[in-house]
Coordinates of C-alpha atoms in Angstrom, one line a residue:
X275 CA 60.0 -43.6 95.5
X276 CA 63.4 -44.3 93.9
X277 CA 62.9 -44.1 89.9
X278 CA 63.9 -47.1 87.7
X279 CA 65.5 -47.8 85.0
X280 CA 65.9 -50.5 82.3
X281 CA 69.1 -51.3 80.5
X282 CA 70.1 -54.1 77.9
X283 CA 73.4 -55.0 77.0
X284 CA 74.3 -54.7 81.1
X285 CA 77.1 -57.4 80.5
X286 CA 79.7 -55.3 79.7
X287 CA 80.6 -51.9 78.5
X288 CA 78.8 -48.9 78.5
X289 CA 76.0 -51.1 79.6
X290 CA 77.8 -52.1 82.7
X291 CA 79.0 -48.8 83.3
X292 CA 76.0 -47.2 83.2
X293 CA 74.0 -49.5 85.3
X294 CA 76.8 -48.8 88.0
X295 CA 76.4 -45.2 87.8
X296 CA 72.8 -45.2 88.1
X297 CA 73.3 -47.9 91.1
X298 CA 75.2 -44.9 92.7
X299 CA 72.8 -42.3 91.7
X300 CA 70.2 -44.4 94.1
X301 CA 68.1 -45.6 91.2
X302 CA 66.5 -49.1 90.7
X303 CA 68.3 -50.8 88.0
X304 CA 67.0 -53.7 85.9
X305 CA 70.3 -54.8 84.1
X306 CA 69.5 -57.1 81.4
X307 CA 71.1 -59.5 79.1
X308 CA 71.1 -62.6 77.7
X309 CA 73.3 -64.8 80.5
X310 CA 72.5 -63.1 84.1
X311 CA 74.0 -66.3 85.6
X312 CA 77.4 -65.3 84.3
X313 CA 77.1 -62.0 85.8
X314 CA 78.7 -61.6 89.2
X315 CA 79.9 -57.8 89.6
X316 CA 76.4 -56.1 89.1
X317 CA 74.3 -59.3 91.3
X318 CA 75.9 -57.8 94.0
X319 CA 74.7 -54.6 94.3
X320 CA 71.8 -53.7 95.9
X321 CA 69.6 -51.5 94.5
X322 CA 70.5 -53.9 90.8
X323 CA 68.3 -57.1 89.5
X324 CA 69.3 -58.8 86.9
X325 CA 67.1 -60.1 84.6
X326 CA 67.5 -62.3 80.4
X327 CA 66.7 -60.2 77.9
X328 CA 67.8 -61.1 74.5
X329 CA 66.8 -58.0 72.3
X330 CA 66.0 -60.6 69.1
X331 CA 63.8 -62.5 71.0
X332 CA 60.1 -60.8 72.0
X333 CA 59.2 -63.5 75.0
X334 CA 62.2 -62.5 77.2
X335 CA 61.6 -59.1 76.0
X336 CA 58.3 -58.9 77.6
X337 CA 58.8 -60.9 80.4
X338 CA 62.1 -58.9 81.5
X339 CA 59.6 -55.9 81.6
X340 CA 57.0 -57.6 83.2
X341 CA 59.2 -59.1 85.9
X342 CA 60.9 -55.2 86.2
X343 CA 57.6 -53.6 86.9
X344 CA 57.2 -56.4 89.4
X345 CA 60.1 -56.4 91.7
X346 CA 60.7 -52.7 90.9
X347 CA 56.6 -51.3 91.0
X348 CA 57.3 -49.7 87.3
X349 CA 60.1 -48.2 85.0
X350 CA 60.5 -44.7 84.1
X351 CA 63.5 -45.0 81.8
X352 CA 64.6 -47.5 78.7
X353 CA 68.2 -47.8 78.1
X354 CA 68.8 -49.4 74.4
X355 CA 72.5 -49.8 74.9
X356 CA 73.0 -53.7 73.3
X357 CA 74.8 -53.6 70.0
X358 CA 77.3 -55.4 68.1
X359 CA 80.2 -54.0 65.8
X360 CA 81.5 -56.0 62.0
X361 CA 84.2 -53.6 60.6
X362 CA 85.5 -54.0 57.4
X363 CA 84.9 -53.9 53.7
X364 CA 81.9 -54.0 52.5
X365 CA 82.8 -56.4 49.5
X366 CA 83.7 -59.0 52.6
X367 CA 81.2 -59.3 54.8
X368 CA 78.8 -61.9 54.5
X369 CA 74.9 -62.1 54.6
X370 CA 75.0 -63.4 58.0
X371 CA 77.3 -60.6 59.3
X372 CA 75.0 -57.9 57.7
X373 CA 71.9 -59.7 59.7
X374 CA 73.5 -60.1 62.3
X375 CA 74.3 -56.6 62.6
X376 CA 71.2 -54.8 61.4
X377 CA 68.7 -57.6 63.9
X378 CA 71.2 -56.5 67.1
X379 CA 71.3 -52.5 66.5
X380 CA 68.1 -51.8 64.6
X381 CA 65.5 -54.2 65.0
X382 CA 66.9 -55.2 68.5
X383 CA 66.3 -51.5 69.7
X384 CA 62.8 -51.4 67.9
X385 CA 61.7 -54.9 69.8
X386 CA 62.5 -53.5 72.9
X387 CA 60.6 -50.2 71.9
X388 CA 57.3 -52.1 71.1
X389 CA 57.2 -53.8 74.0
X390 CA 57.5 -50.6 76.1
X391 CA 55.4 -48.4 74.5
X392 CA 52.1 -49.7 75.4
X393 CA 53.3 -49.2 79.2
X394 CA 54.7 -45.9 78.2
X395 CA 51.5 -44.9 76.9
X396 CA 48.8 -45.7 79.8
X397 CA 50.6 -44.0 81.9
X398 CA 51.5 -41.0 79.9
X399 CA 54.6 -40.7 80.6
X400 CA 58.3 -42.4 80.1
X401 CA 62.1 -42.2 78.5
X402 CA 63.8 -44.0 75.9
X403 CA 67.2 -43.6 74.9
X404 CA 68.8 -45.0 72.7
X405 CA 72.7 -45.4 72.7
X406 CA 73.5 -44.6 69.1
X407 CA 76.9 -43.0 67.7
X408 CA 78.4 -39.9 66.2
X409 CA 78.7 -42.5 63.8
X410 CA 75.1 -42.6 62.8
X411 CA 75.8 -38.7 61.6
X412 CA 79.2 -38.8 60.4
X413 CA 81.1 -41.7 58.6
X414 CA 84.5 -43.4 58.7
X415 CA 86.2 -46.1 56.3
X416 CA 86.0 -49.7 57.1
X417 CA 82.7 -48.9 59.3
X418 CA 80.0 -49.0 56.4
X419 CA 77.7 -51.7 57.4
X420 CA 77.6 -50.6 61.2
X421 CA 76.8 -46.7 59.7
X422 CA 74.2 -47.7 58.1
X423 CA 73.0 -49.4 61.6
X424 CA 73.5 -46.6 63.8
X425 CA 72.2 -44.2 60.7
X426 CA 68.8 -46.0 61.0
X427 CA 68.4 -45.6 64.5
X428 CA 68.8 -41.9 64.2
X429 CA 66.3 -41.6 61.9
X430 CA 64.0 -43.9 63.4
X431 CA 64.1 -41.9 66.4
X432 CA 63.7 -38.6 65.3
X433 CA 60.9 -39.7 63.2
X434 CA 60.0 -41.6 66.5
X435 CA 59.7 -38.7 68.7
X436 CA 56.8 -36.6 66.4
X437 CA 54.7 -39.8 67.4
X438 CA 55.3 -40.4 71.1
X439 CA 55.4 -36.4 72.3
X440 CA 51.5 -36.5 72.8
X441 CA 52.1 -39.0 75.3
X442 CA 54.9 -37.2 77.2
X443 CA 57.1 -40.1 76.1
X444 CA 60.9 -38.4 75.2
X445 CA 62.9 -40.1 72.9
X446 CA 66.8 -39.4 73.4
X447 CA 69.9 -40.8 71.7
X448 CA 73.5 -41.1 73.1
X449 CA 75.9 -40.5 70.7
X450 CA 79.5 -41.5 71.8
X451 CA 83.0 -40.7 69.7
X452 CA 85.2 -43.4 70.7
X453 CA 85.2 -45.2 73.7
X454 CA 87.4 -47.8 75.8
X455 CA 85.6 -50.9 76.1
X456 CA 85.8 -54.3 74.7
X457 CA 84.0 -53.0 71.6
X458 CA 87.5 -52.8 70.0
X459 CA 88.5 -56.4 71.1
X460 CA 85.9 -59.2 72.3
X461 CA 82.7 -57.3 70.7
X462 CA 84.2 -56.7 67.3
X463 CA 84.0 -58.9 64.3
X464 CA 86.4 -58.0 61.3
X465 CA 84.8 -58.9 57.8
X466 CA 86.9 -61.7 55.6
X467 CA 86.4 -62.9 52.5
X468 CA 89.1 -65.8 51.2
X469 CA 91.0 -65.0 48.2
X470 CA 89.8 -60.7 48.4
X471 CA 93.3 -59.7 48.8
X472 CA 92.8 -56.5 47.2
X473 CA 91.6 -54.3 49.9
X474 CA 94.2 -56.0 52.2
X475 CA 96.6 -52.8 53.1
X476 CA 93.7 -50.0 53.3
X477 CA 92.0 -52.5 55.7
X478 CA 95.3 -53.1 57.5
X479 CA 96.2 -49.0 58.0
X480 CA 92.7 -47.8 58.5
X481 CA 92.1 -51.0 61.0
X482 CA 94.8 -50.0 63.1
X483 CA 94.2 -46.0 63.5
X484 CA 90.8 -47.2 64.2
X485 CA 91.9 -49.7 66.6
X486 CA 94.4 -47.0 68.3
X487 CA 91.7 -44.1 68.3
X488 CA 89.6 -46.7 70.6
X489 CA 92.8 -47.5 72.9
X490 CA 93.2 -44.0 73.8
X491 CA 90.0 -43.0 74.2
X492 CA 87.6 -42.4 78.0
X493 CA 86.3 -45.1 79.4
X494 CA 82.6 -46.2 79.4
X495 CA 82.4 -43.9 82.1
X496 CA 82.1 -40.9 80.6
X497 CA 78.5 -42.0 78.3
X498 CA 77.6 -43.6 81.6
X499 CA 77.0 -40.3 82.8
X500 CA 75.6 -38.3 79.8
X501 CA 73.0 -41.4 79.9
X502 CA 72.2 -40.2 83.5
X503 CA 72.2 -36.2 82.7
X504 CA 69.7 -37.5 79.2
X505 CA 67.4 -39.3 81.8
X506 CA 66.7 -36.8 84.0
X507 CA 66.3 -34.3 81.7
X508 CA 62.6 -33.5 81.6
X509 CA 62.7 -31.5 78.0
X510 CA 62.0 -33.5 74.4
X511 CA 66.1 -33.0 73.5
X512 CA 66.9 -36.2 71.0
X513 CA 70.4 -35.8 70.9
X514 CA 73.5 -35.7 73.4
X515 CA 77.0 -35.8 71.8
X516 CA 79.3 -38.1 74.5
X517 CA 83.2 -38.2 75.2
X518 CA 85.8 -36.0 73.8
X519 CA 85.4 -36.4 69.9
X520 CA 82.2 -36.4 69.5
X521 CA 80.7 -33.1 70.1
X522 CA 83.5 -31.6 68.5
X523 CA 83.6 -34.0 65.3
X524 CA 79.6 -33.3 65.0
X525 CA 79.9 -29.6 64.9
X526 CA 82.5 -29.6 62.6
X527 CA 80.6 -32.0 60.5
X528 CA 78.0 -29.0 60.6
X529 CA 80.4 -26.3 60.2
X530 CA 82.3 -27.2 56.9
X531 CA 81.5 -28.6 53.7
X532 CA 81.3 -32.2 53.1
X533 CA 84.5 -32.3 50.7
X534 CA 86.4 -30.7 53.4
X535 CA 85.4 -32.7 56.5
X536 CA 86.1 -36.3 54.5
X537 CA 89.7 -34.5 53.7
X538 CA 89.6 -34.4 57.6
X539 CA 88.6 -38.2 57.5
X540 CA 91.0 -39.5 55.2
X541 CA 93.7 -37.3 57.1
X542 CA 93.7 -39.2 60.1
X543 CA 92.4 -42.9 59.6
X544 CA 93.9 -43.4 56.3
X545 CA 97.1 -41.8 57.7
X546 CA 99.9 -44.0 56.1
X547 CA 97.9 -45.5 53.1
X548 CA 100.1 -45.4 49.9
X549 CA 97.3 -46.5 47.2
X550 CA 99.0 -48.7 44.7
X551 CA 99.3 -47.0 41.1

């Protein structure tokens, strides 16, 4: 019997990607998200359902899981891949925009959790994985408020995992470096504050190494597949470094002291910053 898994965030993306890859791979594939109807590529696969899941929102939580197990006999893996990215300063953003950002990445990834875990549980047996960043262990200017998202989620699932190993439920987190996908364009929302012009030419430099470390980055293809390897990998392993930066940026992280890797930092995303004096 083929396995199964569930993915949110299926619209686009890694999301996309990976349900593709898993398509391939001759897995069931519930790709969710929060407009199936506009979905065309992935409806015509078929191995793939699509199904509304809105990760803020516990009814089409439930009943994407429920309807999953139904047209699929179960699911063996959760993908928590939906997420949403607000750069900027901190001093800009807005309430809203913090929300906003904490309800899609945090407490979108724990709603989906809770629903899953009582299934998880009876039978004893199940994956989660979580599609975090290097960038909820290592920081970069103009990213605060999304660290701090991606930071939780780490330690939520670390902490997670103690809990669920009884039940042979893993816990494992993706942790791309940069990636090619619309999360630099259509997904992104830049924090602006009227009259806070103070900040305007770090944000302008730092934005715009940012923006050209995501244009010449791999494609979503290359998480796509460590999501694939984390799946079917039996062990309790939490974390799996994805793409070219990121397992070299997190060992170096572990390697040299903190002064000398933010050196690093500065180096290359504040590369043609003149501070004003």
């Amino acid at each position: 019997m083929n396995k199964t898994v569930l993915i949110t965030g299926s619209s686009s993306g890694i999301g996309k990607a990976a349900a593709r890859y898993f398509a391939e791979k001759g897995w069931n594939v519930a790709a969710t998200m929060r407009t199936p109807s506009k979905e065309t590529e992935l409806a015509g696969l078929p191995n793939v359902r699509l199904f509304r899941l809105d990760v803020m929102d516990a009814d089409s939580i439930r009943q994407a899981i429920t309807d999953a197990r139904t047209a699929f006999g179960g699911i063996d893996v959760i993908v928590n891949n939906a997420g949403y990215g607000a750069v900027g300063v901190f001093e800009a953003a807005t309430p809203e925009q913090i929300q906003r950002q904490f309800d899609t990445n945090v407490f979108g990834v724990m709603n989906v959790i809770r629903e899953i875990l009582p299934y998880f549980r009876e039978k004893r047996d199940g994956t989660i994985i979580n599609v975090t960043s290097m960038g909820g262990l290592i920081t970069f200017p103009i990213y605060s408020v999304y660290h701090g998202t991606k930071w939780a989620v780490e330690g939520f699932s670390e902490a997670l995992s103690f809990e669920l190993r009884p039940f042979n439920i893993r816990v494992k987190n993706i942790e791309p470096g940069a990636i090619k996908t619309d999360f630099y364009e259509r997904s992104m929302d830049l924090f602006r504050k009227d009259g806070l012009t103070d900040y305007d030419e770090y944000i302008r430099v730092t934005y715009a190494n940012s923006q050209k470390a995501g244009a010449d980055a791999p494609g979503p293809e290359v998480v796509a597949k460590k999501i694939f390897q984390a799946a079917n990998d039996r062990s309790f392993r939490l974390r799996y470094p994805a793409g070219g930066q990121s397992p070299m940026l997190l060992a170096l992280r572990r390697m040299v002291p903190l002064s000398w890797f933010h050196g690093i930092v500065r180096s290359v995303v504040e590369k043609g910053f003149r501070p004003a004096v």
